């Protein structure tokens, strides 16, 4: 089949395999006749449709959160795991499935379970033994199981005799295994309980539901009964990127059908990365999950709003490196006898493509056009070889709707594993060539985009592939296993290679004018940035169980997470696999610099000692939080450095020395173009933007600075066009443009911190809009650098605060100078204000302050609960 100048085959290459079970026998999707679309492999429930083990035609454990499931001959096992298990010599935490109950039909004994349909985060398993049948819709964030039986009575079998604490005939409140459930049958019917089994004839109707309950109160049971027959029949995620404001808006919507009555809507449990980013009203109810606390929303939809901080195709040329030495490193790679280092399969070829692609802009910056063009030639030749039917090629399997590169590796063929990991490198290489050769991109770009569609198809009208194969839109992360054939559910190891795919989509889309692909990449990138911070790095130290002795994990599972990799227990690689490849798309790590430092401290403690094996990757990661320390690592260790297979001496040197000059990512400033970033070093900001377009443009940053960027070029505010700060209204935004510091008497936006601990950002409804800092509790803090008080002493501090804390929960907002542990120069107490968006301006006297200081806002309380939100603050003389 021809795609642009490229092609793919539909024939299986000689000696190759497609999707197969663990015995090597080819398998086809296990679905009913109602299914017309391509099966979503690599989902949280894929074992329903992809039978990995010949002896299990039902499913493996499926973790929907808060519920977990397992299909068996008699129906659907259900559990609500709430107690963590620490296993693997302390390296893994799990909330494992342990059956609380089984939903079924009296006498059901099905030979298998099939997928009868699905939507973006739900699936409907189907059982039939020829006489009795069952459909049961389950999903992420869904506390209900919606059951449709036929051929027999509805049946709920408990693992032990349940404690029935509410019996309303058709509605039961029960507790089993310490977990509370509501069991709901049609009005006018009665559940009959005999020992461990509850049955109901359903009065000739064909529906019932079961829900996990947060507690045993009558009001809780009433709430869940209200929606018990409003069955979720579909779910859908949509996203929109506002380039002008750098905001991503994502909407999650459930479609419901009333089985009785007229009730619409449902109850949805939001993951932490979702509820931190929504301003929609949530109930007080919560659930335990392997991803931390889930919070319950009453309604059929909710919306999150997140800031996209930008990516770069490469760092600019601002480092104080030895250009002769850097050029030698570039030519060492460009002129290597085997630049591919023996790679033959899609993964290792991909890593080599990524390594060489990173060198192209460095060669251009050095004026070494010969090396630049040689590197581009290598990339083109290798991509064209893979993108044409022949020895290296891609094969499309219409039965599974999957595009696989051969030679394959790591189960990318038989298990449909890791396509996003492999193909992200191809997207990055194609985007690099497109940056310099638009004609090549017009001819060969369509094949690169076909790979993108295989891994993460964002076009629902493209029937060749499932929607978002390798990305779970509700969970916010990717899944690596095509079959999900594990007791712990699905897994994702290298979150950073998942981000490499997202970055490749952004850059290839931007380079070719494909806004849909670009915005798909921004959606994947922004969503995963939030998920990675919480679920791999536990940025706020609240997700991992307290009994788990790690601050970082190498991989997540449906049931939990593990401080491990698939191939080694070496701490460098456990940590490093979620760092590599280091590119201009790695800047998201700079959004949580305190956690980068914690991550590296843990790695060195467990290593023990500094990095030895993956030194370059570790140093580059360190540069995103502490460039000076990374430079010291390089300066003291580069002579003995053996690059990681996807890295090079040239790129590592260039990366570290550029960040040593520019500083760290400025988390407070965004741009009105996705390929831009801002760095801060002391009081100096460096603005960087790349323009893939064919005409020059002026890039505007959120602090008012502007940057003129010529067509198809990168510009910076240092060593290139200077930024032109635009006039701003009074009070001025904070912090101010490069070199000016922050005026203590301006309104300093709380979200403009340089560092923080324990807090999160959310949209505010306060006057002026924007964001406020939220979820602030005892021990949390915010840091603001270079705050200029001048020669006239400031004697008053005012802050805009809100609190929806429970009665009796209060705390202190304190101002400290130059150190979090210095004595406060002033403070005020905050109690409940009537809601988390009910704002008040609270004044406090402070000791007279002059000069320039680092200002810390610290927060203390006698209670563990969050007690305050902050929108802005300022200082004054009176």
Tab-separated table of N, CA and C in Angstrom, residues 28-35 39-40 45-51 56-60 62 70-73 75-76 108-118 122-130 132-138 400:
chain	number	residue	atom	x	y	z
A	28	UNK	N	-6.910	-14.153	17.213
A	28	UNK	CA	-7.759	-13.102	16.651
A	28	UNK	C	-8.545	-12.468	17.787
A	29	UNK	N	-9.088	-11.277	17.562
A	29	UNK	CA	-9.799	-10.592	18.650
A	29	UNK	C	-10.986	-11.397	19.170
A	30	UNK	N	-11.120	-11.435	20.471
A	30	UNK	CA	-12.197	-12.158	21.156
A	30	UNK	C	-13.330	-11.154	21.403
A	31	UNK	N	-14.186	-10.972	20.381
A	31	UNK	CA	-15.250	-9.976	20.425
A	31	UNK	C	-16.547	-10.584	19.906
A	32	UNK	N	-17.667	-9.924	20.209
A	32	UNK	CA	-18.964	-10.374	19.721
A	32	UNK	C	-19.251	-9.780	18.345
A	33	UNK	N	-20.350	-10.223	17.752
A	33	UNK	CA	-20.744	-9.713	16.454
A	33	UNK	C	-21.192	-8.270	16.472
A	34	UNK	N	-21.390	-7.695	17.662
A	34	UNK	CA	-21.776	-6.284	17.753
A	34	UNK	C	-20.609	-5.341	17.498
A	35	UNK	N	-19.392	-5.865	17.505
A	35	UNK	CA	-18.198	-5.049	17.386
A	35	UNK	C	-17.859	-4.826	15.913
A	39	UNK	N	-9.957	-3.332	17.683
A	39	UNK	CA	-9.840	-3.588	19.120
A	39	UNK	C	-8.778	-2.681	19.740
A	40	UNK	N	-9.119	-2.008	20.837
A	40	UNK	CA	-8.100	-1.226	21.555
A	40	UNK	C	-7.155	-2.147	22.326
A	45	UNK	N	-8.157	-2.979	29.967
A	45	UNK	CA	-9.037	-4.152	29.921
A	45	UNK	C	-8.751	-5.074	28.739
A	46	UNK	N	-7.614	-4.904	28.047
A	46	UNK	CA	-7.387	-5.580	26.770
A	46	UNK	C	-7.375	-7.097	26.855
A	47	UNK	N	-7.134	-7.672	28.040
A	47	UNK	CA	-7.119	-9.134	28.142
A	47	UNK	C	-8.483	-9.753	27.879
A	48	UNK	N	-9.546	-8.942	27.909
A	48	UNK	CA	-10.860	-9.456	27.511
A	48	UNK	C	-10.870	-9.878	26.050
A	49	UNK	N	-10.170	-9.108	25.204
A	49	UNK	CA	-10.226	-9.331	23.764
A	49	UNK	C	-8.978	-9.999	23.210
A	50	UNK	N	-7.845	-9.885	23.917
A	50	UNK	CA	-6.579	-10.461	23.471
A	50	UNK	C	-6.246	-11.602	24.427
A	51	UNK	N	-6.519	-12.827	23.993
A	51	UNK	CA	-6.307	-13.981	24.870
A	51	UNK	C	-4.844	-14.381	24.840
A	56	UNK	N	-6.951	-19.542	29.564
A	56	UNK	CA	-7.816	-18.533	30.184
A	56	UNK	C	-8.579	-17.758	29.111
A	57	UNK	N	-9.796	-18.204	28.775
A	57	UNK	CA	-10.587	-17.512	27.752
A	57	UNK	C	-11.437	-16.376	28.327
A	58	UNK	N	-11.155	-15.954	29.550
A	58	UNK	CA	-11.998	-14.933	30.198
A	58	UNK	C	-11.252	-13.592	30.246
A	59	UNK	N	-10.448	-13.363	31.246
A	59	UNK	CA	-9.618	-12.154	31.309
A	59	UNK	C	-8.599	-12.331	32.414
A	60	UNK	N	-7.624	-11.429	32.428
A	60	UNK	CA	-6.761	-11.270	33.593
A	60	UNK	C	-7.393	-10.204	34.498
A	62	UNK	N	-8.346	-6.787	35.867
A	62	UNK	CA	-8.496	-5.497	35.188
A	62	UNK	C	-8.763	-4.431	36.249
A	70	UNK	N	-12.344	-9.225	37.399
A	70	UNK	CA	-11.784	-10.417	36.767
A	70	UNK	C	-12.948	-11.222	36.209
A	71	UNK	N	-12.910	-11.509	34.920
A	71	UNK	CA	-13.979	-12.290	34.296
A	71	UNK	C	-13.742	-13.775	34.535
A	72	UNK	N	-14.804	-14.490	34.911
A	72	UNK	CA	-14.770	-15.933	35.137
A	72	UNK	C	-16.004	-16.536	34.459
A	73	UNK	N	-16.105	-17.863	34.490
A	73	UNK	CA	-17.198	-18.532	33.781
A	73	UNK	C	-18.571	-18.098	34.275
A	75	UNK	N	-19.405	-15.140	35.565
A	75	UNK	CA	-19.689	-13.711	35.510
A	75	UNK	C	-18.468	-12.869	35.822
A	76	UNK	N	-18.693	-11.749	36.505
A	76	UNK	CA	-17.652	-10.757	36.730
A	76	UNK	C	-17.315	-10.645	38.207
A	108	UNK	N	-25.243	-19.424	35.274
A	108	UNK	CA	-24.376	-19.064	34.144
A	108	UNK	C	-23.057	-19.839	34.216
A	109	UNK	N	-22.681	-20.447	33.085
A	109	UNK	CA	-21.411	-21.169	32.990
A	109	UNK	C	-20.880	-20.993	31.573
A	110	UNK	N	-20.356	-19.804	31.324
A	110	UNK	CA	-19.944	-19.433	29.978
A	110	UNK	C	-18.573	-20.018	29.640
A	111	UNK	N	-18.381	-20.470	28.409
A	111	UNK	CA	-17.067	-21.011	28.020
A	111	UNK	C	-16.014	-19.935	27.811
A	112	UNK	N	-16.446	-18.672	27.680
A	112	UNK	CA	-15.479	-17.582	27.486
A	112	UNK	C	-16.155	-16.250	27.802
A	113	UNK	N	-15.378	-15.198	27.764
A	113	UNK	CA	-15.902	-13.836	27.872
A	113	UNK	C	-15.371	-13.048	26.684
A	114	UNK	N	-16.244	-12.308	26.031
A	114	UNK	CA	-15.870	-11.504	24.880
A	114	UNK	C	-16.125	-10.026	25.182
A	115	UNK	N	-15.484	-9.180	24.396
A	115	UNK	CA	-15.785	-7.758	24.460
A	115	UNK	C	-16.954	-7.479	23.526
A	116	UNK	N	-18.013	-6.891	24.074
A	116	UNK	CA	-19.230	-6.619	23.304
A	116	UNK	C	-19.284	-5.168	22.822
A	117	UNK	N	-18.349	-4.373	23.291
A	117	UNK	CA	-18.302	-2.967	22.911
A	117	UNK	C	-17.449	-2.202	23.900
A	118	UNK	N	-17.104	-0.972	23.542
A	118	UNK	CA	-16.264	-0.152	24.413
A	118	UNK	C	-16.429	1.310	24.036
A	122	UNK	N	-14.568	2.925	29.055
A	122	UNK	CA	-15.395	1.817	29.534
A	122	UNK	C	-15.324	0.658	28.563
A	123	UNK	N	-15.736	-0.516	29.042
A	123	UNK	CA	-15.844	-1.704	28.201
A	123	UNK	C	-17.034	-2.517	28.688
A	124	UNK	N	-17.637	-3.268	27.778
A	124	UNK	CA	-18.757	-4.133	28.124
A	124	UNK	C	-18.390	-5.578	27.830
A	125	UNK	N	-18.004	-6.357	28.845
A	125	UNK	CA	-17.780	-7.785	28.659
A	125	UNK	C	-19.111	-8.511	28.443
A	126	UNK	N	-19.048	-9.669	27.768
A	126	UNK	CA	-20.247	-10.448	27.452
A	126	UNK	C	-19.979	-11.922	27.715
A	127	UNK	N	-20.935	-12.544	28.406
A	127	UNK	CA	-20.876	-13.982	28.685
A	127	UNK	C	-22.135	-14.635	28.114
A	128	UNK	N	-22.001	-15.852	27.607
A	128	UNK	CA	-23.172	-16.618	27.183
A	128	UNK	C	-22.830	-18.101	27.211
A	129	UNK	N	-23.742	-18.896	27.802
A	129	UNK	CA	-23.578	-20.351	27.759
A	129	UNK	C	-24.627	-21.000	26.862
A	130	UNK	N	-25.297	-20.200	26.037
A	130	UNK	CA	-26.330	-20.701	25.134
A	130	UNK	C	-27.720	-20.572	25.705
A	132	UNK	N	-28.128	-18.765	29.153
A	132	UNK	CA	-28.055	-17.556	29.957
A	132	UNK	C	-26.971	-16.640	29.392
A	133	UNK	N	-27.156	-15.355	29.554
A	133	UNK	CA	-26.174	-14.392	29.049
A	133	UNK	C	-26.094	-13.201	29.999
A	134	UNK	N	-24.975	-12.503	29.940
A	134	UNK	CA	-24.750	-11.328	30.787
A	134	UNK	C	-23.899	-10.323	30.043
A	135	UNK	N	-24.309	-9.068	30.090
A	135	UNK	CA	-23.483	-7.939	29.689
A	135	UNK	C	-23.265	-7.078	30.926
A	136	UNK	N	-22.043	-6.572	31.095
A	136	UNK	CA	-21.743	-5.765	32.285
A	136	UNK	C	-20.784	-4.656	31.886
A	137	UNK	N	-21.223	-3.428	31.986
A	137	UNK	CA	-20.375	-2.294	31.609
A	137	UNK	C	-19.583	-1.803	32.814
A	138	UNK	N	-18.267	-1.710	32.623
A	138	UNK	CA	-17.341	-1.291	33.680
A	138	UNK	C	-16.424	-0.215	33.121
A	400	UNK	N	-6.334	-6.938	13.397
A	400	UNK	CA	-6.105	-6.267	14.676
A	400	UNK	C	-6.029	-4.746	14.533
